Structure formats: structure tokens, C-alpha cells
Coordinates of C-alpha atoms in Angstrom, one line a residue:
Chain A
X1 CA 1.5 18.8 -7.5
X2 CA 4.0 17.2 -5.5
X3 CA 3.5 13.5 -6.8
X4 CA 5.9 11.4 -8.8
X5 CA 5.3 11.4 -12.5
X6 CA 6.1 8.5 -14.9
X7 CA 8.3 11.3 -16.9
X8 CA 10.2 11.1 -13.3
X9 CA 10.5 7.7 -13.1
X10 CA 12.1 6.8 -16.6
X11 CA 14.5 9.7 -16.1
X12 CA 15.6 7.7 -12.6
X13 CA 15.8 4.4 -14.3
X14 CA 17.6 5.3 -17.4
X15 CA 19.9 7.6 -15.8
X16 CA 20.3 4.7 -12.7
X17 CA 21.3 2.1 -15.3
X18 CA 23.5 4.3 -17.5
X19 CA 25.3 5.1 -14.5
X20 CA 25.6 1.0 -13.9
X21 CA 26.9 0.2 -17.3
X22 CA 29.4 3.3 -16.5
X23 CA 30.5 1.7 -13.3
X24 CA 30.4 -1.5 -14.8
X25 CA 28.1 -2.8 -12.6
X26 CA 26.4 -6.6 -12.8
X27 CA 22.8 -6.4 -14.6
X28 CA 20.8 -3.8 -12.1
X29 CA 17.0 -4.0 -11.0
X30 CA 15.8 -1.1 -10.4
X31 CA 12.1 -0.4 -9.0
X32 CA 10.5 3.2 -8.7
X33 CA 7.5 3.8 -5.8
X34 CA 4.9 6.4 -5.7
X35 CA 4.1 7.9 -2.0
X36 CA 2.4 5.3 -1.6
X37 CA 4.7 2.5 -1.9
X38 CA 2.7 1.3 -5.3
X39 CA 5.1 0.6 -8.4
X40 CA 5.4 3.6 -11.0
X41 CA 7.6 1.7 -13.2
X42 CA 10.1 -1.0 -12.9
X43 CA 13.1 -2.0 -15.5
X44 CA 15.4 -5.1 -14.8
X45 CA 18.5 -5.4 -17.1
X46 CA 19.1 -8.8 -19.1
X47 CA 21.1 -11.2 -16.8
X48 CA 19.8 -10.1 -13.5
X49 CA 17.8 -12.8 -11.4
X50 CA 14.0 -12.8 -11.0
X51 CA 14.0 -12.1 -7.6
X52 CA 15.7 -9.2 -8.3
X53 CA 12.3 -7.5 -8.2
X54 CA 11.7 -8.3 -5.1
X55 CA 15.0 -7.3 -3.6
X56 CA 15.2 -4.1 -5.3
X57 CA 11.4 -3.2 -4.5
X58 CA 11.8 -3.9 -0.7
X59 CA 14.4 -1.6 0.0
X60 CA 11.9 0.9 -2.1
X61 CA 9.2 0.0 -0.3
X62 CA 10.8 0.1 3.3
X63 CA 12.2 3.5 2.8
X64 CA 9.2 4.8 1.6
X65 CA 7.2 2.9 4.5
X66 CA 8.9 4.0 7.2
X67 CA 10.4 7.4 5.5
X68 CA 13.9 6.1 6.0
X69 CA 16.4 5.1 3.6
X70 CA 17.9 2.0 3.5
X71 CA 21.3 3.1 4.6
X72 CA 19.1 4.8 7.9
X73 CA 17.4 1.2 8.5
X74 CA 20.8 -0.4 7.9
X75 CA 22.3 1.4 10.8
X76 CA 19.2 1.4 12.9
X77 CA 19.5 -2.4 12.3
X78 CA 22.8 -2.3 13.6
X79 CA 22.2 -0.6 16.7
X80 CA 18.4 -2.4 17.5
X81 CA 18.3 -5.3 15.4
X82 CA 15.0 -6.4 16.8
X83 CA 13.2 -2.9 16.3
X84 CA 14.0 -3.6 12.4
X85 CA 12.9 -7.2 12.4
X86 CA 9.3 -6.4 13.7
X87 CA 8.9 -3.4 12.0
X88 CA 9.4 -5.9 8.7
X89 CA 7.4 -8.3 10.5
X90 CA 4.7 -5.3 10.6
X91 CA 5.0 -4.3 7.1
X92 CA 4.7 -8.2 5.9
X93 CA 8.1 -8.9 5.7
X94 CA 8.6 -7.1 2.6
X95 CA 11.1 -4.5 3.3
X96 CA 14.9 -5.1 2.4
X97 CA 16.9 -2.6 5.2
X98 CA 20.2 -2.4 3.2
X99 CA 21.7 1.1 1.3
X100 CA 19.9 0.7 -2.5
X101 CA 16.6 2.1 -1.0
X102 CA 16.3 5.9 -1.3
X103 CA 13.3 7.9 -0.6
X104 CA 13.2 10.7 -3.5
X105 CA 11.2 14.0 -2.5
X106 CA 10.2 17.1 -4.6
X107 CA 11.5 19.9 -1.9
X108 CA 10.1 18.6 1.8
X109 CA 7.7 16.4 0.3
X110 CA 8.3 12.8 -0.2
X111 CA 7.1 11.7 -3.8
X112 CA 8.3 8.4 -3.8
X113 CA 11.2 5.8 -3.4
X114 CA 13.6 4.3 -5.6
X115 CA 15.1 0.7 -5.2
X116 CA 17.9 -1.2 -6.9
X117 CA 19.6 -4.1 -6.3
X118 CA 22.3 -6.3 -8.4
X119 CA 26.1 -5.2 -7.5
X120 CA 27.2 -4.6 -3.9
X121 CA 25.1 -2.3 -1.9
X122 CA 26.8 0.7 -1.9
X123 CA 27.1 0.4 -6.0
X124 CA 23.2 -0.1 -6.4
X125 CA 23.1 3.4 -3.9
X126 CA 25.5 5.5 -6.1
X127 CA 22.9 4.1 -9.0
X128 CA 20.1 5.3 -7.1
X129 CA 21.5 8.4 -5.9
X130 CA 22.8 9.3 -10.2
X131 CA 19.4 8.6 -11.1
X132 CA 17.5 11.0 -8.6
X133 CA 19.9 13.7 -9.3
X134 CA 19.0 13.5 -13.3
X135 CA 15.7 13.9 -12.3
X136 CA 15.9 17.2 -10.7
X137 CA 15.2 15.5 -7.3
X138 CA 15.7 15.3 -3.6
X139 CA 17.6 11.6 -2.5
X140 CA 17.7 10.4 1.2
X141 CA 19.4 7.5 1.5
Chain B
X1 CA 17.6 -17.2 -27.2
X2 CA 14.1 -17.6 -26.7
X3 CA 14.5 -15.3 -24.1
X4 CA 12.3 -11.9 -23.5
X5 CA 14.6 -9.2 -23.2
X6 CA 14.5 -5.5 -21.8
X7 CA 14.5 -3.9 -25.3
X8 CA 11.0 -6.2 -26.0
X9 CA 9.6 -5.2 -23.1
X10 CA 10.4 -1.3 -23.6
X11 CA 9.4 -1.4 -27.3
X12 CA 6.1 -3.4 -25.8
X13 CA 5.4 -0.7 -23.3
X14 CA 6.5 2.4 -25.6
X15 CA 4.0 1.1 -28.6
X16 CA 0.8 -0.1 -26.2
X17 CA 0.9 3.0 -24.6
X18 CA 0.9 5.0 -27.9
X19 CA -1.6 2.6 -28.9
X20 CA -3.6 4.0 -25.4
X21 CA -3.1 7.4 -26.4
X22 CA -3.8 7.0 -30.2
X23 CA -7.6 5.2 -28.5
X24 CA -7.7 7.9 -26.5
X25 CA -8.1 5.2 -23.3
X26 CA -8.1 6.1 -20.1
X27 CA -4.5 5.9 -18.3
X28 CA -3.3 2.2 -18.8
X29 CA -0.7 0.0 -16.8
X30 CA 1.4 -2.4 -18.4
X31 CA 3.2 -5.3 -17.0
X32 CA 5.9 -7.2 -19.0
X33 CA 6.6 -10.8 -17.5
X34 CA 9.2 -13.1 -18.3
X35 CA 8.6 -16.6 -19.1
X36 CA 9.0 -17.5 -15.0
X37 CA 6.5 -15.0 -14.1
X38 CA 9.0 -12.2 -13.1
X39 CA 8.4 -8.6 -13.7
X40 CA 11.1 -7.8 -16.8
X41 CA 9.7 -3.9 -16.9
X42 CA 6.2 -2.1 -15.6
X43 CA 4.8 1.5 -16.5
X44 CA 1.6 3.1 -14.5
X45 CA 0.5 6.1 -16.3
X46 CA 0.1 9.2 -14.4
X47 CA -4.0 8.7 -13.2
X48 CA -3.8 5.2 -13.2
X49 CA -4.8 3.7 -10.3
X50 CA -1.9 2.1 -7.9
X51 CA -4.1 -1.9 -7.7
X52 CA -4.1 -1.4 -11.4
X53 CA -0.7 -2.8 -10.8
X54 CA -2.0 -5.9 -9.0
X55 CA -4.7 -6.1 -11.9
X56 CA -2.4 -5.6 -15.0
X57 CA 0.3 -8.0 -13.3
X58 CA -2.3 -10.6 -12.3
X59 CA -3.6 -10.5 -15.8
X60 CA -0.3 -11.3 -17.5
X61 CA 0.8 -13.6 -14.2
X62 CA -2.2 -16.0 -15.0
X63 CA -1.2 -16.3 -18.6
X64 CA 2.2 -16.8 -18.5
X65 CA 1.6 -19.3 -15.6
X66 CA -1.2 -21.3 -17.0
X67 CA 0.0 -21.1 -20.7
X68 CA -3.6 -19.6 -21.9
X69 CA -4.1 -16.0 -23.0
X70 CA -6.4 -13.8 -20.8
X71 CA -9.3 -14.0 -23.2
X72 CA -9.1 -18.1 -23.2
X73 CA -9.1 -17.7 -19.4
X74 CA -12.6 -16.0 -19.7
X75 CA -13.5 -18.2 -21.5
X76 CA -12.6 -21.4 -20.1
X77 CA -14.3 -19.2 -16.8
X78 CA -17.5 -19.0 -18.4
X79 CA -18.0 -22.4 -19.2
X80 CA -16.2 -23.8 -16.1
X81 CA -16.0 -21.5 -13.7
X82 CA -14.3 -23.7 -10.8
X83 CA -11.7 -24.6 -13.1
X84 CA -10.3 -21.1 -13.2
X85 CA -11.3 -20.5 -9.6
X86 CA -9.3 -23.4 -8.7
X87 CA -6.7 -22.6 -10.7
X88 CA -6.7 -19.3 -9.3
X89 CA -6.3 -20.5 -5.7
X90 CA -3.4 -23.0 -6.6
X91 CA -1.8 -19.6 -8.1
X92 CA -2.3 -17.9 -4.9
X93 CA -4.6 -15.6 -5.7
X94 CA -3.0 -13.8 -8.0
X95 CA -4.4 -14.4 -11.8
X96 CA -6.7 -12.0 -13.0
X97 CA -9.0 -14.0 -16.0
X98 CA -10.0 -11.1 -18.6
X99 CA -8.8 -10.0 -21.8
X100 CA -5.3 -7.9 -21.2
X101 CA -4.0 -10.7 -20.8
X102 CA -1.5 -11.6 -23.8
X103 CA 0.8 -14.6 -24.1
X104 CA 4.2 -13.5 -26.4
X105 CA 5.8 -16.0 -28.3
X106 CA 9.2 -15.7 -30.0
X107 CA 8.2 -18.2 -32.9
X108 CA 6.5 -21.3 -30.9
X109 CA 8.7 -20.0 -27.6
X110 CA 6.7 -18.8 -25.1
X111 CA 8.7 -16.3 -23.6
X112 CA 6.8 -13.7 -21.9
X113 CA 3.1 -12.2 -21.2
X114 CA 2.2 -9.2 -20.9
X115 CA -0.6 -7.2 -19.0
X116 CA -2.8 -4.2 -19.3
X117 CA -5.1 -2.5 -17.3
X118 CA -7.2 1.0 -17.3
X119 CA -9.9 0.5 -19.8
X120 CA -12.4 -2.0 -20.4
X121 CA -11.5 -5.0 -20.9
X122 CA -11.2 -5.0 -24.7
X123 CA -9.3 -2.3 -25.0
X124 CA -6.7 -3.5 -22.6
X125 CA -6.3 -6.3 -24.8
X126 CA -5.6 -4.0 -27.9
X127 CA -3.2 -2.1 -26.7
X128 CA -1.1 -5.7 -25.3
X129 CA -1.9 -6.2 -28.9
X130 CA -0.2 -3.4 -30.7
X131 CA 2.6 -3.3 -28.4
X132 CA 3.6 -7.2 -29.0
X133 CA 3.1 -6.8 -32.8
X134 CA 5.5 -3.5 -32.3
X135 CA 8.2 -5.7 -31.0
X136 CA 7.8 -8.2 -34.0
X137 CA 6.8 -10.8 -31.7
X138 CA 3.8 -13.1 -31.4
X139 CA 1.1 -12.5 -29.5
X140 CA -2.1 -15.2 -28.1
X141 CA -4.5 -13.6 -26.3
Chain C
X1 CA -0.6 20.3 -2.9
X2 CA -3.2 17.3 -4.0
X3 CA -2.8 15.5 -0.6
X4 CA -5.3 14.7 2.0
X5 CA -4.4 15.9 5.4
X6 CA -5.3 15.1 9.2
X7 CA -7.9 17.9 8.8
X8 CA -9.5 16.7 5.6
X9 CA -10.1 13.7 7.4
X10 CA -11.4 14.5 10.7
X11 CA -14.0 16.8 9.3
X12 CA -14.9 13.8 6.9
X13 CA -15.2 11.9 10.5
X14 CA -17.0 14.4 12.2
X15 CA -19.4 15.0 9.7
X16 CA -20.0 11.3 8.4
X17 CA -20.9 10.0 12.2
X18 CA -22.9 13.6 12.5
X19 CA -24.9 12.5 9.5
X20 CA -25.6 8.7 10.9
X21 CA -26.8 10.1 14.3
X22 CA -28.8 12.6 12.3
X23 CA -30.6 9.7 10.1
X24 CA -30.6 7.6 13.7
X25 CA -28.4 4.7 12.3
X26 CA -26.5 1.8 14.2
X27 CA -23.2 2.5 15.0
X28 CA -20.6 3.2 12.3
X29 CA -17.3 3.1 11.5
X30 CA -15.3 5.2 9.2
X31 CA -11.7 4.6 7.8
X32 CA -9.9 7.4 5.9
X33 CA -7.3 6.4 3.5
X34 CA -4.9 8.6 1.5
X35 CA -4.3 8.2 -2.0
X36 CA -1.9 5.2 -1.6
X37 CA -4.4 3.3 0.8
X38 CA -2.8 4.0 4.1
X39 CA -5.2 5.3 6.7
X40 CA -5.4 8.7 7.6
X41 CA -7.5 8.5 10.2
X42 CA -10.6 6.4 11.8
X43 CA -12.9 6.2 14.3
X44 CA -15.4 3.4 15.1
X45 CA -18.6 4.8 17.4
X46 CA -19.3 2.7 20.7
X47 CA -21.3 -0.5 19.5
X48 CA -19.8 -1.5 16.8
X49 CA -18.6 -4.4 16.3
X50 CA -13.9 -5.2 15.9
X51 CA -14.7 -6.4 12.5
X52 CA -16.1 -3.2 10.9
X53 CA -12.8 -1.5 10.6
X54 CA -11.7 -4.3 8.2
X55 CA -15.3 -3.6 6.5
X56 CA -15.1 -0.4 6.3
X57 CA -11.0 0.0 5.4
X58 CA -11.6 -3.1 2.4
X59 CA -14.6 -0.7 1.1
X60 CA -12.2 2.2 0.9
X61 CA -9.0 0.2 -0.1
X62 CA -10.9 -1.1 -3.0
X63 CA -11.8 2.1 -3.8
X64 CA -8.7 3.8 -3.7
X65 CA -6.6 1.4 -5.3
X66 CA -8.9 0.2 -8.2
X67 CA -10.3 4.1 -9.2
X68 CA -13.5 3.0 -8.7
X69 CA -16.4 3.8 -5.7
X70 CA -17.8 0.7 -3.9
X71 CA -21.4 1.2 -5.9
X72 CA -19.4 1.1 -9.5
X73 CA -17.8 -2.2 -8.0
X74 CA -21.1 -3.6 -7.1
X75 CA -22.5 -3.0 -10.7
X76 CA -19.0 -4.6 -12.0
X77 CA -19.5 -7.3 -9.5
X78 CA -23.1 -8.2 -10.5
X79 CA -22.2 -7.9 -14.4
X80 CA -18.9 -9.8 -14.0
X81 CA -18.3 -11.5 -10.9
X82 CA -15.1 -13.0 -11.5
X83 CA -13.3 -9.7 -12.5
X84 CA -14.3 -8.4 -9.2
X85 CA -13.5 -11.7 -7.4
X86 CA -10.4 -11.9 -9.1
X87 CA -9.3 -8.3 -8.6
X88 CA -10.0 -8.8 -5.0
X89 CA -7.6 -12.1 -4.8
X90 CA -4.7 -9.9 -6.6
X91 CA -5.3 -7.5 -3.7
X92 CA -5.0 -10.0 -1.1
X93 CA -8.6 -10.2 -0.2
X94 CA -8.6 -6.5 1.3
X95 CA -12.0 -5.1 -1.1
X96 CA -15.5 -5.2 -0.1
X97 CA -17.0 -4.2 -3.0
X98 CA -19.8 -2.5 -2.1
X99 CA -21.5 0.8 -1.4
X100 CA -20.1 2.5 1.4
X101 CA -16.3 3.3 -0.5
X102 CA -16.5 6.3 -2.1
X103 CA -13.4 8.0 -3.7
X104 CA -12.2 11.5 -2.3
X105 CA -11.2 14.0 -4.8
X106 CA -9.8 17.7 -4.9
X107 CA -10.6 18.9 -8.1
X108 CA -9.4 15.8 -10.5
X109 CA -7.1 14.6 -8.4
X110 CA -7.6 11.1 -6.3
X111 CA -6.5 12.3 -3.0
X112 CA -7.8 8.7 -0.9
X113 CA -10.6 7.3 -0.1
X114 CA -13.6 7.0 2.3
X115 CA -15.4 3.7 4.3
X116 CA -18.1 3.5 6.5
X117 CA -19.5 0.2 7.6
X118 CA -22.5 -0.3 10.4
X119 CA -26.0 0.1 8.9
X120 CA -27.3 -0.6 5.4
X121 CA -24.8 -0.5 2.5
X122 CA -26.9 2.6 1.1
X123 CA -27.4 4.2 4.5
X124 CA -23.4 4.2 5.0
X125 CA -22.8 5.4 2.0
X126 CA -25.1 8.7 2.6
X127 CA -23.1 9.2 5.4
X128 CA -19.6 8.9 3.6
X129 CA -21.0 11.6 1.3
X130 CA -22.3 13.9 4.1
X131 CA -18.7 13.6 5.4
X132 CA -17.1 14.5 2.0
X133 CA -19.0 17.0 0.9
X134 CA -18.1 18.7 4.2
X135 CA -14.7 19.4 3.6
X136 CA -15.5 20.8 0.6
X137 CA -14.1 17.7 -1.2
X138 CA -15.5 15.7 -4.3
X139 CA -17.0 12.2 -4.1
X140 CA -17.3 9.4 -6.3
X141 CA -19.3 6.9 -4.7
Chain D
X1 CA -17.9 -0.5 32.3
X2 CA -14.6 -1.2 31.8
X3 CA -14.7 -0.7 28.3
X4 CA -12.5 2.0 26.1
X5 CA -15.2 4.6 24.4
X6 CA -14.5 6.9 21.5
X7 CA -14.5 9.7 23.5
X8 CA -11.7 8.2 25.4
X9 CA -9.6 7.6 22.1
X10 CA -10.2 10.6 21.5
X11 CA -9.0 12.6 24.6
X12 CA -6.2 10.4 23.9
X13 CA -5.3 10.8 20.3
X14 CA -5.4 14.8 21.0
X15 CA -3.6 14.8 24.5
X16 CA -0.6 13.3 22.4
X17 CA -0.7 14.9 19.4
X18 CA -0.6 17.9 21.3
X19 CA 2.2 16.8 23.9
X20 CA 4.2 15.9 20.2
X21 CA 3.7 19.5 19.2
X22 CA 4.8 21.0 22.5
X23 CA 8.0 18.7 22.5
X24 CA 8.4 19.0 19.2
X25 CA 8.8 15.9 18.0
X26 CA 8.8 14.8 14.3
X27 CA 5.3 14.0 13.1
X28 CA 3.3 11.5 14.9
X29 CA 0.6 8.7 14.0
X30 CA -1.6 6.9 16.9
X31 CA -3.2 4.0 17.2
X32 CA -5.8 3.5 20.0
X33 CA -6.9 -0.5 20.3
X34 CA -9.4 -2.1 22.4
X35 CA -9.4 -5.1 25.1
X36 CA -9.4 -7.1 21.9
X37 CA -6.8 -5.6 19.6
X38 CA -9.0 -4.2 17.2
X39 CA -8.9 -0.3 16.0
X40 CA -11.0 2.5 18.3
X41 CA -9.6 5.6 16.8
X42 CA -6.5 6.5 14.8
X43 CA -5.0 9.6 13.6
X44 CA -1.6 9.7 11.7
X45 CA -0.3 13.6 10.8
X46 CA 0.4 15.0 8.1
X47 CA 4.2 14.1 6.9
X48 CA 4.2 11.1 8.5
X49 CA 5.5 7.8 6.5
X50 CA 2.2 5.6 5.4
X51 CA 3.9 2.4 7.4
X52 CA 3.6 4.4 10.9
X53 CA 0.3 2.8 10.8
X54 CA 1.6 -0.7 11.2
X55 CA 4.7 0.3 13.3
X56 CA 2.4 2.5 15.8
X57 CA -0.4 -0.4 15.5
X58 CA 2.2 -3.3 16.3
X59 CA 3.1 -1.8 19.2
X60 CA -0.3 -1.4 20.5
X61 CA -1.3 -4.7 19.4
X62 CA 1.9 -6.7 21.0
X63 CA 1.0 -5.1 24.1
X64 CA -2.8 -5.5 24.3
X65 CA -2.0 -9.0 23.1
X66 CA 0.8 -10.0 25.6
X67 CA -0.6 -7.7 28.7
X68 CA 2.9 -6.3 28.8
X69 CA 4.1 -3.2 27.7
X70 CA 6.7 -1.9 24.6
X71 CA 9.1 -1.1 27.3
X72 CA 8.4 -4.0 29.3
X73 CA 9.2 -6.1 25.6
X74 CA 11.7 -4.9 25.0
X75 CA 13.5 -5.8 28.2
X76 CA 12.7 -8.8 27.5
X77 CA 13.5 -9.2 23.9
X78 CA 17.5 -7.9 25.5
X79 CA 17.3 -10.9 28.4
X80 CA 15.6 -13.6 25.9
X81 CA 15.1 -12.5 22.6
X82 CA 13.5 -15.7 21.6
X83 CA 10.8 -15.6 23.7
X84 CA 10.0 -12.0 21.8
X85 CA 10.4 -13.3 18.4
X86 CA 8.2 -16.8 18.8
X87 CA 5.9 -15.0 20.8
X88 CA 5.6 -12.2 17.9
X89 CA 5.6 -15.4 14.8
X90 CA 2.4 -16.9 16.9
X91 CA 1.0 -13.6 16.8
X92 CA 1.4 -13.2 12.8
X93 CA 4.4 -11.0 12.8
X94 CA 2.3 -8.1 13.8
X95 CA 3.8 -7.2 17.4
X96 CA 6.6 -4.3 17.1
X97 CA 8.2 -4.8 20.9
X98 CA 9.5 -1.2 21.5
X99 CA 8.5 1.8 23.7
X100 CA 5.7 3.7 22.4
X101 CA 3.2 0.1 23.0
X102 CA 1.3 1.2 26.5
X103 CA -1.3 -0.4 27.9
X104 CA -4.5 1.5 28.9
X105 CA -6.2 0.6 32.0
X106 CA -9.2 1.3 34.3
X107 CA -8.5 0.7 37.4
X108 CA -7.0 -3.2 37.3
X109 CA -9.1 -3.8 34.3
X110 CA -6.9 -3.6 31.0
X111 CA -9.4 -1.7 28.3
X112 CA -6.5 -1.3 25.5
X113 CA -3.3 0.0 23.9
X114 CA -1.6 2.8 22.5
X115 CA 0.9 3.0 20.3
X116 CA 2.9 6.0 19.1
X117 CA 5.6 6.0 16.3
X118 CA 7.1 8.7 14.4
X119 CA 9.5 9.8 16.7
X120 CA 12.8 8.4 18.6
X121 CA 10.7 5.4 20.8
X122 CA 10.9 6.9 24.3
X123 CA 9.7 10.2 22.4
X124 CA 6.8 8.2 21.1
X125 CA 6.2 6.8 24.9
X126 CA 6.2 10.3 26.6
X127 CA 3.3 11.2 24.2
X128 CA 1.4 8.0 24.8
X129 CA 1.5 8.8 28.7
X130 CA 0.3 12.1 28.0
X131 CA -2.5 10.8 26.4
X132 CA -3.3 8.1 28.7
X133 CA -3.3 10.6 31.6
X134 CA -4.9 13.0 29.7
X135 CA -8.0 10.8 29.8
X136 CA -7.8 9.9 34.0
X137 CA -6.8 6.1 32.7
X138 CA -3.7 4.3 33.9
X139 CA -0.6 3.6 31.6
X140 CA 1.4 0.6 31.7
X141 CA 4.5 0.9 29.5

């Protein structure tokens, strides 16, 4: 039964935004995938932008997409912009390649992908990252 | 502050679902939008289908966009069925004209919709019911 | 371990096309999709035309991401066209609601879904269920 | 009959899977296109990230499209990189200009495209020329 359940995904998000309000981060989004790359649930804090969703749910749906985190496409970005650039052209320019994306797997399998996006990059990854780890699972970034 | 806020949309989510489960419906998704459209939070039960987020969101997108509850849509479909299709198109595509639909008012503030999908029709619509009444807002579907 | 795999789908394949050169029908096409609606694998016989793989993939991509086989769209369709036609917008204009889609199962679980375009709508969707039913799955046509 | 057949795509899509297995390279999808750019055969394995279609598909399609191989690209996304990018806007964003993206040919005739993603790109090539030879065609990377 290696699938993401929605018991997963509110553990992620409620353990992803108390780590923000620890942190004191600005009002997160933060946007949990199935395998798929189809929304399991979604919260975004009072005081973040709409397009938040957006943000937040590309890097989700790029690391899930491709099987990469965002930090992985960031530096693959880095070293071959233009394989990055087509590869979102490819996937209808709806990924985000920055760290915030994490692909979350149950042992080997990837279950899903969690995105979030509000503070600096690195903040909406350590978000991420607390969140997975409450929920007893596996984050690539 | 006519203003949605996260704790609606949770309380919204957490009582329609009940609501779901009290009816014994099949697994439901529900999309809370702000008053600009945006998602403000989404949950996809586990069995739910992953286009029920494209259905749920499209049903609450036309409402809050348009300014007429999901059942008006219908409606307004059935006895003018260019209007809506029109409508549709200028939306992109994206409105979904059934009950599930629900418009949520804070007083005579619109400032939200919300969307559900899973069961027929009807039964959508009572769950978007019970969860906007939970929150102490109003609902027009 | 509710996942279709590479073999799943090329003895869906194998044993769909079998089944249309059995009942002498026009050249088919089959798309496999996996429970998120990416394909798994397809093949499209000699003859048929570049378009079927979009016919075939929208019959399974409805499928898949709506929980419901191409036939049960049809009936949906010809009781409520908007719904379908409206569902099908909120998908980007992927579904072709008709038989020919048919949901793959293992036990109760969704695992993707199947298309086959070429001959008749009914004729196709024998041959999707020939395929299925080879790999010992569970269709839902 | 200068035309690619299934049994072609076929010799193909099993020629590289296999040379992936022998090299050991991370899992594989492949995408087998005609003279015109639509789908003959595909087969993506198991653990491979759902958006390998797309990836693995745009580098088919840019070459088939452009009569010029990923590699060929490529170089010449590194000498004029906007040449690469308008050509790949005019061609809807759906070109990925990388190794992997060879062209198939019979004799001087060009009959289609493979691409191959899942691996580093030349990786990806190395199986694509397996294939290609595999099925006494010519490769043009």
C-alpha cells in the first residue's frame, strides 16, 4: 500500500507550518502531491499571496515529475540551464526548480511530493523536510 | 475583515467531510477558494479520484468568479445553455455548472466558495452545505 | 504494492491487439495509463491513423482521473451533457467520453487505466477487456 | 516503404531497455515517434518518474521535428541558444534539445525518433543507439 494517505498529508502540513511559525517564517503555502502529481491537500497561511499555490505546487509537481527534488533541479539548472528550461517547457511550464520541492517516499517508493513556498528557499525546505519527518517518511530534496 | 481565513476553510473541510461520512457518500474532495479564486485549502479523500480536483475546484472557481452558486449555474444552463458555455470559455475552461458549488458569505461579503465532488450532485452540495453552516458563515448555493 | 507495472501493461497490449486481430478489426491503438494518468505504455498497430493515440489516451485519461469507465461517461454525457462537457474543459480537453476507457483495478484499488481507439466504440472496448482480463486484473468499463 | 512499423518500435523499445539493464542504468522510459511526430510505441519502467514521458517524448519530437538530433541541439543551443529556444516556442514548448533525441532512418529516408530519459543524457543516447541498431535502421544523434 505504498500510496500517500490524506492522514499523511495533514501530518506534513501541520507539522510544515508549525515548524514556520517556530522559525518565524512569513505566511507559508504548502501543497502535498500524490505519485501522480494530483493535489492530496493543500493549506495556505493567512497573509500569503494567491499565487502562492502555484509556486508552492510547481516545485511539488517538478520533483515529483521528474523524481528530483528541487534542490537536484536547482543545481542541474545551474550546470545545464537549457536542459531545465525545456524539460519545463515539456511538462507545460509548470514546474518551479528551486529547494521547497521534496519528493516524499514510503521506503524506495515514491508516494508523493511536497511543495512550499513563502520565506527564502532554503526556509520553505527545512519546512518541508520537518514536515516529512513527522510523518514517518522518506524526503529527497 | 471580510476576509476567508485558514481556520474557515479547515472547519469547512473538517465538518463537510463528516458530513460525507455521517451520508455515508462516496470519498469527496473539497476545495476552499478565496474571494480571487485562489485555493485557501483542498482535501482529496483517500479513493477519490485525482480530476475530482479539477471538478471540485471548477465547481467552486465558477462560483466565486461569476458571483452565482453552482445550482443557479445549472440552472441558468438549462434555460440558456450558451450563456454558461460562454461564460465558461471566457473563464478558460475551467467552471464546472452543478450543484457543489457554494458561494460563502461573511454577512453580505462574499468571501469565498467552496467545492465538492465524489457523489452525485446533490449530495456534493450538502456536504458544502454543512461545512459552511459549521463555520457559522453563509452559504448560496 | 497497488501499482501497475511495465508487465501489467504489455500483457494488457498484447492481449487487447490479439483480441482485435481475433474479432478481424481495423487497426487499434492502445494507451496504458497508471493510476495518476501517465502512460505506461502504448502501442498503435500499422494503419492507424497519428490521431488515435490522443483518442485512445483522452478515453483512458478520463477514465482514470474522473473514477469512471468511458461507457458510465457516455450515460452521464447523454443524461447531462454539460457536466461531462464541463468536466472535460476543467481537464483541459484531454477526455473522450466514450466506450473504449475502461478503469484497471487490482482488487479495489484504481491502479490506471486502459484506451483503445480504431474500430467501433463497442468493438474497442471488447478488446480493452480481453486485454485486462488477461493480466488477471479487474475492469470497469 | 519507408515507413516505421510496430514491429520496428518494438525491436527498438526492447534492444534499449535491455542495453539499460546490461549498463545498468537507472530506470528508463522510451518513446518511439513516427515521420510525423506522433507516438508508435512507448514503454516507461517501473520506478521511473511519470514526467519521463514528456522529457523522453520532447527529445524525440524536437528531433523528428527539426531533422537534427538531441546531440546535434544541443551544440547548437551552446553556439546560439536562441535559435534553440524560438525554434522550441514555435514548436509549443514541447522540444527537450539534449542527447537521448535520435533520429531513425532507412536508408536516407528519416522514418522517426527516439528518445530515452531516465538516465545521465549520453546514458540515455547509448541506449537509443542500441535500439536503433538493434532494428538494422540508421541513428542520427
Amino acid at each position: 500500500m505504498a500510496e500517500i494517505t490524506l492522514d499523511h498529508a495533514r501530518t506534513i502540513i501541520s507539522a510544515a507550518l508549525a515548524k514556520g511559525r517556530e522559525l518565524n517564517l512569513k505566511p507559508l503555502t504548502v501543497v502535498v502531491l500524490d505519485a501522480g502529481g494530483a493535489m492530496k491537500a493543500v493549506e495556505r497561511e493567512d497573509g500569503a499571496a494567491p499565487g502562492r499555490i502555484e509556486i508552492a505546487g510547481g516545485k511539488a509537481y517538478g520533483a515529483v515529475m521528474l523524481g528530483m527534488g528541487g534542490r537536484a533541479q536547482m543545481d542541474r539548472a545551474e550546470a545545464q540551464a537549457y536542459f531545465i528550461a525545456a524539460a519545463n517547457g515539456a511538462l507545460g511550464g509548470r514546474m518551479v526548480p528551486v529547494p521547497g520541492g521534496v519528493i516524499v517516499k514510503d521506503g524506495d517508493v515514491t508516494i508523493g511530493a511536497v511543495g512550499i513556498s513563502g520565506d527564502a528557499s532554503d526556509q520553505d525546505e527545512a519546512a518541508a523536510l520537518a514536515g516529512i519527518e513527522a510523518a514517518g517518511l522518506t524526503a529527497v530534496p
